[in-house]
Short mmCIF file of C-alpha atoms in Angstrom, two decimals:
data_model
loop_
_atom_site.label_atom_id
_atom_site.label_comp_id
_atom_site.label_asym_id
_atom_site.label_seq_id
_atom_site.Cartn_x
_atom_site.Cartn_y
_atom_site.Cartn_z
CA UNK A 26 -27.05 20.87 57.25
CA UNK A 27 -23.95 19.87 59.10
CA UNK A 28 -25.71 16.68 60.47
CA UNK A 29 -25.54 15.28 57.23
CA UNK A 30 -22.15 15.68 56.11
CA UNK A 31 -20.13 12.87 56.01
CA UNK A 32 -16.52 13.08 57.66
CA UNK A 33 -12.74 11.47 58.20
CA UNK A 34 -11.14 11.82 61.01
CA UNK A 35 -8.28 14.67 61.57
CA UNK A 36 -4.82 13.41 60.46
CA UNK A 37 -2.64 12.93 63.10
CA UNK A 38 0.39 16.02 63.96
CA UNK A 39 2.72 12.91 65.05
CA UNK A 40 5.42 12.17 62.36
CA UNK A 41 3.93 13.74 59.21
CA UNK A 42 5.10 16.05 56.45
CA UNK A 43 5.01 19.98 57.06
CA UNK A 44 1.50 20.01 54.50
CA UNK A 45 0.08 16.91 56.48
CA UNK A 46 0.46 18.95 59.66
CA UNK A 47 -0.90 22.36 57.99
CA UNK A 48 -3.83 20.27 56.98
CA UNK A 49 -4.43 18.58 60.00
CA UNK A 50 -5.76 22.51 61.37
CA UNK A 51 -8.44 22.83 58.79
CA UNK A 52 -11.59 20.64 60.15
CA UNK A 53 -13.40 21.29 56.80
CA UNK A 54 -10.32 19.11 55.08
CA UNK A 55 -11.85 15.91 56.44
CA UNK A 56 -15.25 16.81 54.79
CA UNK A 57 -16.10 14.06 51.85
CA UNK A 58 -18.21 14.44 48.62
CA UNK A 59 -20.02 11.40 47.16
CA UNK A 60 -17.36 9.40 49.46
CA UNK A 61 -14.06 11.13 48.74
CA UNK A 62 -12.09 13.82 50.35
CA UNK A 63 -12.37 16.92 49.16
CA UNK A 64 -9.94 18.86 46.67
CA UNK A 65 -10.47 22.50 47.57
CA UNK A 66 -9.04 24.38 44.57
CA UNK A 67 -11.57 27.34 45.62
CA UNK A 68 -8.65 29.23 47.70
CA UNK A 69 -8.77 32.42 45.08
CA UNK A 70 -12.28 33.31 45.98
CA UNK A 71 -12.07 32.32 49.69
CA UNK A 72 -10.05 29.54 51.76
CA UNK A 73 -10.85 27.13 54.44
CA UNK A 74 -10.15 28.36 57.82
CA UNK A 75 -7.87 26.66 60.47
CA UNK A 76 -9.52 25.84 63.91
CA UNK A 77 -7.54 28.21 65.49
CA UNK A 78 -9.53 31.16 63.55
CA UNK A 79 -13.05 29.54 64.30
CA UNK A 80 -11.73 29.11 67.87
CA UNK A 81 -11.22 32.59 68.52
CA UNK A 82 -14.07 33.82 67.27
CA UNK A 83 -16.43 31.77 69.34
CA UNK A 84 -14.48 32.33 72.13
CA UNK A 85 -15.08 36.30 71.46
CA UNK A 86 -18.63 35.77 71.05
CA UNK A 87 -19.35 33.51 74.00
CA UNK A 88 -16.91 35.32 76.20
CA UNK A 89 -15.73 39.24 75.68
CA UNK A 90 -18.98 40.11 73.75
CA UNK A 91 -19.69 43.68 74.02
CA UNK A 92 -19.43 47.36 71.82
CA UNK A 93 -16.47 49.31 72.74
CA UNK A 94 -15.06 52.23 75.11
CA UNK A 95 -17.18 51.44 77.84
CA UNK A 96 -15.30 50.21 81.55
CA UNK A 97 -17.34 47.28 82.35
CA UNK A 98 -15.04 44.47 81.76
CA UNK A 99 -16.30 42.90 78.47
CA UNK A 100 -16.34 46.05 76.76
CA UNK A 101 -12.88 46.83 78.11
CA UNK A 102 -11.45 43.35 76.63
CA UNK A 103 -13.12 43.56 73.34
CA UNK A 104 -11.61 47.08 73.06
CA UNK A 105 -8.20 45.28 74.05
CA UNK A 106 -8.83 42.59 71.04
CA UNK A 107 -9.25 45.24 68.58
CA UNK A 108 -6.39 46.43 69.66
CA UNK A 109 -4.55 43.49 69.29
CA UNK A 110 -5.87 42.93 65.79
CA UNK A 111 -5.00 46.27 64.46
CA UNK A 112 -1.30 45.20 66.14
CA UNK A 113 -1.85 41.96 64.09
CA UNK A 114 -2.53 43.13 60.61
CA UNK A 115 -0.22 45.69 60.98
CA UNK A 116 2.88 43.15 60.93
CA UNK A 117 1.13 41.52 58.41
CA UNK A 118 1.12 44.95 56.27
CA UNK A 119 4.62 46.36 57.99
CA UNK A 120 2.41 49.24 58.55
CA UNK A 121 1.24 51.15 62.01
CA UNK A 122 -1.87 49.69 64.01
CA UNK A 123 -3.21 53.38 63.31
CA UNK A 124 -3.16 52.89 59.79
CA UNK A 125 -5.19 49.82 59.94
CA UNK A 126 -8.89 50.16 58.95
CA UNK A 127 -11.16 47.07 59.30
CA UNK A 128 -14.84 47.10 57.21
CA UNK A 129 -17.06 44.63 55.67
CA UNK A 130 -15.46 43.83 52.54
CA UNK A 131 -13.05 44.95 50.08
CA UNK A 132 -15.41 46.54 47.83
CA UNK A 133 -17.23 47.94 50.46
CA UNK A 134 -13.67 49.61 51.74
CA UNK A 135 -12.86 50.78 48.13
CA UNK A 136 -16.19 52.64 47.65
CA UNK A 137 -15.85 54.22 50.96
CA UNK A 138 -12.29 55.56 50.33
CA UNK A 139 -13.13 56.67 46.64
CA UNK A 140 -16.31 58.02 47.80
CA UNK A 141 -13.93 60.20 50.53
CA UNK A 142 -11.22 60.96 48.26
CA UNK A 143 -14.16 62.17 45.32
CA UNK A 144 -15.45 64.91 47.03
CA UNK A 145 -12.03 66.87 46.61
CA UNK A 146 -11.81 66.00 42.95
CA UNK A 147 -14.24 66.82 39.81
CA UNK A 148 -13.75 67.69 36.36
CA UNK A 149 -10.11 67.66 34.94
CA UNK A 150 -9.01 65.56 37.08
CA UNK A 151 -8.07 61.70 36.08
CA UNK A 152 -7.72 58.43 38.19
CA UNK A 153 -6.05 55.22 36.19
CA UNK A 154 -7.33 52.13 35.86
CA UNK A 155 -6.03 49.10 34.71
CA UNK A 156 -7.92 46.19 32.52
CA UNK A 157 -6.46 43.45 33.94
CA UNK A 158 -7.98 44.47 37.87
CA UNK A 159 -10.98 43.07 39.35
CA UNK A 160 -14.24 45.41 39.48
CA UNK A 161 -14.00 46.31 42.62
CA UNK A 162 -11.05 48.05 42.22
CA UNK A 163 -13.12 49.53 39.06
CA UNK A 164 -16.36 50.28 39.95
CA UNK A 165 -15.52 52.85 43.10
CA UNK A 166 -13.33 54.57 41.14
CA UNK A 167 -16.08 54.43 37.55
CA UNK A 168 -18.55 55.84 40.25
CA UNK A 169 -16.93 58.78 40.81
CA UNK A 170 -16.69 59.70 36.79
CA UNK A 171 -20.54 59.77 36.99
CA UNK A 172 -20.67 61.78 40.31
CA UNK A 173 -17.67 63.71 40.24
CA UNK A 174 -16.84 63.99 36.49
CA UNK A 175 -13.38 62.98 36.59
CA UNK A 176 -12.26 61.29 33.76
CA UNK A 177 -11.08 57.68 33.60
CA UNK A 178 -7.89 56.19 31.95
CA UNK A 179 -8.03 52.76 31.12
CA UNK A 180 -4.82 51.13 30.80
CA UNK A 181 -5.13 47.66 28.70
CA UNK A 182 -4.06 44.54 28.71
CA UNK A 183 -1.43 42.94 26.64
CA UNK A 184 -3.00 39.82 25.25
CA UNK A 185 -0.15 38.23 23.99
CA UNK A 186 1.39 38.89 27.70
CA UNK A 187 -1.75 38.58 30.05
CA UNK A 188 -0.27 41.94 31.94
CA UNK A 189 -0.81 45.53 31.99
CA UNK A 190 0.47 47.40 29.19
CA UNK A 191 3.29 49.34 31.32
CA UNK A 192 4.40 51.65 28.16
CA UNK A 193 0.57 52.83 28.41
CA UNK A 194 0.67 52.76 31.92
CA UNK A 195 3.36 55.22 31.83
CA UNK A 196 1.69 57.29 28.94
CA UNK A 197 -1.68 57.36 31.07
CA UNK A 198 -0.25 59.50 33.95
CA UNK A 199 0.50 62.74 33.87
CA UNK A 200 -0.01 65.97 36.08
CA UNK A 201 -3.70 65.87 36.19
CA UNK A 202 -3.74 62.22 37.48
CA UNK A 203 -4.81 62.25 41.10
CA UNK A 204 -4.98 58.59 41.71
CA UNK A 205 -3.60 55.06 40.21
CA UNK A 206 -5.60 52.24 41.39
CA UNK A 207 -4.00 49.04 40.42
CA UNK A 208 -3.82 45.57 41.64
CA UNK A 209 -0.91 43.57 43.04
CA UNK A 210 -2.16 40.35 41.55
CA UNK A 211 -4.89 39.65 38.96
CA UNK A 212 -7.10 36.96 40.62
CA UNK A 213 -8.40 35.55 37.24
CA UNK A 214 -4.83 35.32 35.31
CA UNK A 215 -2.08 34.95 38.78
CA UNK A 216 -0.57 37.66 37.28
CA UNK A 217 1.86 39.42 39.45
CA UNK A 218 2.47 43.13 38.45
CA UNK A 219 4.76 45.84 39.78
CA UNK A 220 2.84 48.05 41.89
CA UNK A 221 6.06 49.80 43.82
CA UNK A 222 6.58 51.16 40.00
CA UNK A 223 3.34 52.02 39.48
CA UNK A 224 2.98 53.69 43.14
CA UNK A 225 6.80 55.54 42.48
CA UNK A 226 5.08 57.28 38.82
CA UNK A 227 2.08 58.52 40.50
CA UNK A 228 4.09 60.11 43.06
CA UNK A 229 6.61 61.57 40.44
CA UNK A 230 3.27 63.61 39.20
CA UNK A 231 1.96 64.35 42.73
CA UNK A 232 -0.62 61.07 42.63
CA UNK A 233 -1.91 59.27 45.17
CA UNK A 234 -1.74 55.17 44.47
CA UNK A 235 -3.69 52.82 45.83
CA UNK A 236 -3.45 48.77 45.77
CA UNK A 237 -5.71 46.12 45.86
CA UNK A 238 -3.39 43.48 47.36
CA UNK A 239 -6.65 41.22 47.71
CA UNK A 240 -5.46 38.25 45.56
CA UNK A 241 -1.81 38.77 46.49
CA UNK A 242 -1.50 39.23 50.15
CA UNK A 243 -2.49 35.15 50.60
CA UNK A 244 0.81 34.21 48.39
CA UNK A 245 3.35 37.46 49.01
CA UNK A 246 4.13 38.68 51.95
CA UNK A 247 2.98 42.84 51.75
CA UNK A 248 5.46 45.62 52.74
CA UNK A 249 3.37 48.86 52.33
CA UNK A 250 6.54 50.64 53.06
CA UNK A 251 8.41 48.97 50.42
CA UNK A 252 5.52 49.58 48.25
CA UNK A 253 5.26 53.15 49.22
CA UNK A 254 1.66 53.10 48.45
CA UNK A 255 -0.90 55.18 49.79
CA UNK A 256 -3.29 52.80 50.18
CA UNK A 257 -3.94 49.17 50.21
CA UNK A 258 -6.92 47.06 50.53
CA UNK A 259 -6.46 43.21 51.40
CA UNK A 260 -9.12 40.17 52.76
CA UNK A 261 -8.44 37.92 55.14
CA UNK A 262 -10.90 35.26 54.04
CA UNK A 263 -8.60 34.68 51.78
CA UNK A 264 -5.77 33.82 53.39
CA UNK A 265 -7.46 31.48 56.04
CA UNK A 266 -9.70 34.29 58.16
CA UNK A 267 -13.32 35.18 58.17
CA UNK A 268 -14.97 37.01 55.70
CA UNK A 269 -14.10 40.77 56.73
CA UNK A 270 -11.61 43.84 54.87
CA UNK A 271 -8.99 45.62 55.49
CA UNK A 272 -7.65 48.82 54.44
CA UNK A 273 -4.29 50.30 55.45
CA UNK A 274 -3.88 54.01 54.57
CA UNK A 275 -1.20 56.53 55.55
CA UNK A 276 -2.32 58.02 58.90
CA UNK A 277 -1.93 61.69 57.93
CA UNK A 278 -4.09 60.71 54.19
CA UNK A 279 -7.03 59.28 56.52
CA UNK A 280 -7.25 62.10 58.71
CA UNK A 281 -7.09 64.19 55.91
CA UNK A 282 -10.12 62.24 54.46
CA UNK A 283 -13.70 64.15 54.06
CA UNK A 284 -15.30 60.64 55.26
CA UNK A 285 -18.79 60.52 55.59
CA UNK A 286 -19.44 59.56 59.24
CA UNK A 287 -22.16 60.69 62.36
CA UNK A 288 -20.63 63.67 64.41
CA UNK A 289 -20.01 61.82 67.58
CA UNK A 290 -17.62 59.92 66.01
CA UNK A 291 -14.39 59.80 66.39
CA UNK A 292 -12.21 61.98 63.99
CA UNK A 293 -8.58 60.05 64.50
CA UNK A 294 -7.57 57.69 62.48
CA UNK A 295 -8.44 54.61 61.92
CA UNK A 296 -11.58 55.00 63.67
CA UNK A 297 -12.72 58.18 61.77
CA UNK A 298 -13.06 55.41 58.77
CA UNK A 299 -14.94 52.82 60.68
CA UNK A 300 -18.74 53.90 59.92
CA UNK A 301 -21.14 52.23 62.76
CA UNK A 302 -20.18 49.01 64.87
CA UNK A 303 -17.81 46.79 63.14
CA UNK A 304 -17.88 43.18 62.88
CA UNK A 305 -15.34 42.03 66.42
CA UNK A 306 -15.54 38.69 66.06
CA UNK A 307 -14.49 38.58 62.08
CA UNK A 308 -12.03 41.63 63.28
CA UNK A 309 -10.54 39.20 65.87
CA UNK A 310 -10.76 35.80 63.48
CA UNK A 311 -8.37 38.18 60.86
CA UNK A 312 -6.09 38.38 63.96
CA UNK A 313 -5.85 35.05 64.37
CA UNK A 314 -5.51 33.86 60.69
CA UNK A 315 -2.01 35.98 60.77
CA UNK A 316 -1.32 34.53 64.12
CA UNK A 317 -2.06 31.04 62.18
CA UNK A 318 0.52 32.12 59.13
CA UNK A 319 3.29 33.19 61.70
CA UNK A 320 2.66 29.88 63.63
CA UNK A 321 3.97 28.32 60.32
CA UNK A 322 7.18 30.61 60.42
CA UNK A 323 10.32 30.88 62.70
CA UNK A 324 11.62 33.93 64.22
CA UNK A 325 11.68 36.61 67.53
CA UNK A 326 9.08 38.88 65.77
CA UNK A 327 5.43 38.33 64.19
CA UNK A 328 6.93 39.87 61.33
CA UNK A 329 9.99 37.70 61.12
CA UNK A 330 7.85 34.68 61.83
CA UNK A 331 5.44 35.67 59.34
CA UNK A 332 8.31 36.98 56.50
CA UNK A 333 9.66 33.11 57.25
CA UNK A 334 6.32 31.41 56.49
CA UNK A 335 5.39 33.23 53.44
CA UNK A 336 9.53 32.08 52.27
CA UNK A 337 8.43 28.38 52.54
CA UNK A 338 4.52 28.67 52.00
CA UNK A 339 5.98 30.52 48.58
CA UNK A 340 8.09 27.85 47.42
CA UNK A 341 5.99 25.30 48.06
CA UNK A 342 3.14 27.14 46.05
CA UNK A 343 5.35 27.87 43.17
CA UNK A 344 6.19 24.05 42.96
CA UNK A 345 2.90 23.22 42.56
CA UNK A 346 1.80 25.77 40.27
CA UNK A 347 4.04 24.83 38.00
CA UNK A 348 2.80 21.55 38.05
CA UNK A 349 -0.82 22.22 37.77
CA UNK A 350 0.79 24.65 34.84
CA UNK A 351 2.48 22.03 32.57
CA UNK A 352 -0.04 19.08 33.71
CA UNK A 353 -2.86 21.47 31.85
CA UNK A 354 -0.67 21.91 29.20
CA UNK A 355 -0.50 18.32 28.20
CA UNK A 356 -4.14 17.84 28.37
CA UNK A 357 -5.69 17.86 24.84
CA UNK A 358 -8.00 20.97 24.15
CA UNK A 359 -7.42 22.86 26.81
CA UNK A 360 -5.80 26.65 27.07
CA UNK A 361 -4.17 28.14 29.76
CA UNK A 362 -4.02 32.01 30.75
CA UNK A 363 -1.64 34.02 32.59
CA UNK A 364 2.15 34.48 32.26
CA UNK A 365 4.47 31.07 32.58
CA UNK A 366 5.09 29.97 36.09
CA UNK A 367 8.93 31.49 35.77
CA UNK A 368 7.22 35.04 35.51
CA UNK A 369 6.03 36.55 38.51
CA UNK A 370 2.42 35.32 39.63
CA UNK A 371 0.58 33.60 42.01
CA UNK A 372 -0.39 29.87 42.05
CA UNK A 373 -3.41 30.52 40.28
CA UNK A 374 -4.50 29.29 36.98
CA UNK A 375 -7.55 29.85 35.02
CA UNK A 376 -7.84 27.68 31.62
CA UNK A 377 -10.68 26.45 29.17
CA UNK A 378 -11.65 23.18 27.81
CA UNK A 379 -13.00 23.37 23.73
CA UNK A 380 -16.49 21.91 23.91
CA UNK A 381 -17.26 22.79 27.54
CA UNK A 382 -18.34 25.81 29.14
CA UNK A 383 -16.76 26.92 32.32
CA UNK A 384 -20.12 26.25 34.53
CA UNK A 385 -19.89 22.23 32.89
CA UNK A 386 -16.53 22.16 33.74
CA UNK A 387 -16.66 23.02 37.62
CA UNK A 388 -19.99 20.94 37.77
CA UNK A 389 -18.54 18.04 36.36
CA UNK A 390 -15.16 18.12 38.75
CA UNK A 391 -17.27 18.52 41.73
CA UNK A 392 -19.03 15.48 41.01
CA UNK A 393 -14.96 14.01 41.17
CA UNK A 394 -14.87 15.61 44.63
CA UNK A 395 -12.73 18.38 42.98
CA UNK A 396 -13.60 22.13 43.91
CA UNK A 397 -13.24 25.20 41.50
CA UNK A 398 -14.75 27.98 40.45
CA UNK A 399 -16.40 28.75 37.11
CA UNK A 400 -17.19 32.53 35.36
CA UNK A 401 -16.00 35.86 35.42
CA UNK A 402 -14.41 36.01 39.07
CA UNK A 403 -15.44 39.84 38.98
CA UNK A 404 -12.76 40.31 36.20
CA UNK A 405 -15.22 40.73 33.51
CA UNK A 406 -13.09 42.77 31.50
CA UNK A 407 -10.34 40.47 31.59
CA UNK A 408 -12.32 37.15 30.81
CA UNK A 409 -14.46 39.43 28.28
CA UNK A 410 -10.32 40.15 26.55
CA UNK A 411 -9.89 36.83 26.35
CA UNK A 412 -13.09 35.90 24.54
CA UNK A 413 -14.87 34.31 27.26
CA UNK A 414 -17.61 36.81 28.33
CA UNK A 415 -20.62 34.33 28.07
CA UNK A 416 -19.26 31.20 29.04
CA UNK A 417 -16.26 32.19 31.18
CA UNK A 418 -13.36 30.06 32.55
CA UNK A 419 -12.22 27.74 35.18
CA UNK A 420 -9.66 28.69 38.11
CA UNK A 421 -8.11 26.65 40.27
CA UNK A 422 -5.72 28.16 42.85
CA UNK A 423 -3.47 26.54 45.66
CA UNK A 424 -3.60 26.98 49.32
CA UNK A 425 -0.97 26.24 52.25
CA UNK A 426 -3.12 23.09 52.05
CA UNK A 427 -3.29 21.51 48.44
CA UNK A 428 -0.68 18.29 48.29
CA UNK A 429 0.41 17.05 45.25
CA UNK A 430 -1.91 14.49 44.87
CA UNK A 431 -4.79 16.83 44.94
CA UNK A 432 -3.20 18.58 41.63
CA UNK A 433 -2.81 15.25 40.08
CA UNK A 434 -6.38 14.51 41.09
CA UNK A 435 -7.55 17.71 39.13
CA UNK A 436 -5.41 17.36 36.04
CA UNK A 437 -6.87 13.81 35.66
CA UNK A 438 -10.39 14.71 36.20
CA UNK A 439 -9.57 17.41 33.42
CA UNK A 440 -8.26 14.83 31.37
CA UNK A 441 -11.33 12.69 31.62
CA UNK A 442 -13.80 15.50 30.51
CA UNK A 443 -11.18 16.15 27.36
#
């Protein structure tokens, strides 16, 4: 219960660094465990949200609640919010508001799409997959081997590496291919991998590609059009929103789509995707965890404000990745995974401690106030690669929020259990 949580108070905005100010917008930042502040190195599997975000929300519920495309006034403003969200995430994506689709999840997204897509395809034709993804851009697309029977390729991993095996990625599509699904980031290893290439082979073979930007989108700013995928799924709860999905897909490929959806509904797009009444007041949180980033940023346009933020947020984020990087390194018995912090990748880092299993490990730094997660993360077949499918391994990520000291506050904790 909230009651008994104990608190700081909110830094002050006055004269403070650009992280103390970030940080002084994220109420669950003054939270303490067993009398310290919190570390929150949990950002890779969902981040803390500014006020701003929780603000917004309420203000939906307790004020605009209503369903849509009715004329009474509430239902006219929440149908103006969507609106405005759709408008939002589509300068976060450089995409069109009509290409924005909002759902529960992800995953949920993912099996919708492949479940759309699948009833075109059957037997002969491929999709590729990549080891190195999370299961949710696995699973939707496994599903439709068993319903469909289309036939998987699995592209692996390079172990040595920790990245996809691009000479078999390559080898793996050919004319019968009719989709590449592949991720932008992996959220287990931080590594970054080249979906524009990946998106330009498929089309070379008449492929759709689609991208699961999910662990990227909080660190890189996404241009779909640079990209030049067909489709890309993203969540905002984790990069400061509530815990809703989004899916941008080119207009004319999701009007195409055989969706399942009830008559009356409507058949343009985005809507067309949007089975039953959506969740407005996590739609209208996402909106205002971009308006949040592009608060951060300078510029005349959300998407110059935003494209500024990301530039700093970036650097910043690579700075301390490093550090959390080489300050595992020097820490006896543990082992880091994922490419070196001058490859491309994300600020998260998942390592192993000899003599401890992962679940130990995160138990054991929460007790220090520290926050991470512990297991699979969902990339089974990655941890499983690495020799880690029973016990599993810790992550830490950083967030617009994590100072320097935090990362030296993990590393010795670390230390301590070495």
């Amino acid at each position: 219960m909230t009651s008994s949580l104990e608190h700081r108070p909110p830094a002050p905005i006055g004269n403070t660094s650009v992280v103390e100010r970030i940080r002084s917008r994220f109420p669950a930042l003054s939270r303490l465990h067993r009398g310290q502040p919190i570390a929150y190195f949990d950002g890779p599997g969902g981040t803390q949200v500014p006020a701003s975000v929780a603000d917004a929300m309420a203000d939906y519920l307790l004020n605009h609640n209503a369903n849509t495309h009715w004329v009474y006034p509430t239902s006219v403003e929440t149908d103006a919010l969507l609106l405005g969200a759709r408008r939002a995430l589509a300068d976060f994506l450089n995409a069109a508001p009509e290409e924005i689709v909002f759902g529960n999840n992800m995953t949920t997204l993912t099996f919708h799409l492949a479940r759309a897509l699948g009833r075109r395809w059957g037997a002969g034709d491929e999709i590729v997959l990549t080891e190195l993804d999370h299961h949710a851009n696995v699973a939707p697309w496994r599903a439709l081997e068993k319903e469909r029977g289309i036939t998987i390729r699995l592209v692996p991993l390079v172990r040595e590496k920790d990245r996809v095996d691009v000479d078999a990625l390559k080898a793996a599509i050919n004319r019968n291919t009719r989709m590449v699904a592949i991720g932008a980031a992996s959220n287990a290893l931080g590594t970054i991998t080249d979906v524009a290439s990946a998106a330009r082979m498929a089309h070379e073979v008449g492929a759709l590609c689609f991208v699961d930007a999910v662990a990227y989108a909080p660190h890189n700013l996404v241009d779909v059009r640079a990209i030049d995928c067909d489709f890309l799924a993203c969540s905002p709860y984790k990069f400061y929103g509530p815990h809703t999905g989004v899916l941008y897909g080119r207009r004319a490929l999701l009007e195409a789509l055989d969706a399942p959806k009830l008559m009356p509904a409507p058949d343009q797009a985005p809507d067309r995707m949007e089975t039953g009444t959506q969740n407005h007041e996590g739609i209208v949180g996402a909106a205002a965890a971009v308006e949040f980033l592009a608060s951060l940023g300078e510029g005349s346009t959300r998407r110059a404000r935003l494209a500024s933020a990301f530039a700093q947020l970036h650097t910043e984020a690579d700075r301390l990745g490093r550090r959390l990087w080489d300050g595992l390194g020097r820490i006896k018995g543990v082992t880091r995974y994922g490419v070196d912090p001058g490859s491309p990748r994300t600020p998260t880092v998942s390592f192993s401690l000899a003599g401890r299993t992962s679940e130990q490990m995160a138990t054991a730094l929460a007790d220090q106030a520290v926050f991470v997660s512990h297991g699979d993360f969902y990339a089974s077949t990655v941890v499983e690669r690495l020799g880690f499918a029973r016990d599993g391994l810790v992550r830490a990520g950083c967030a617009c929020y994590t100072t320097e000291q935090e990362v030296d506050r993990l590393l010795a904790a670390v230390a301590e259990l070495g």
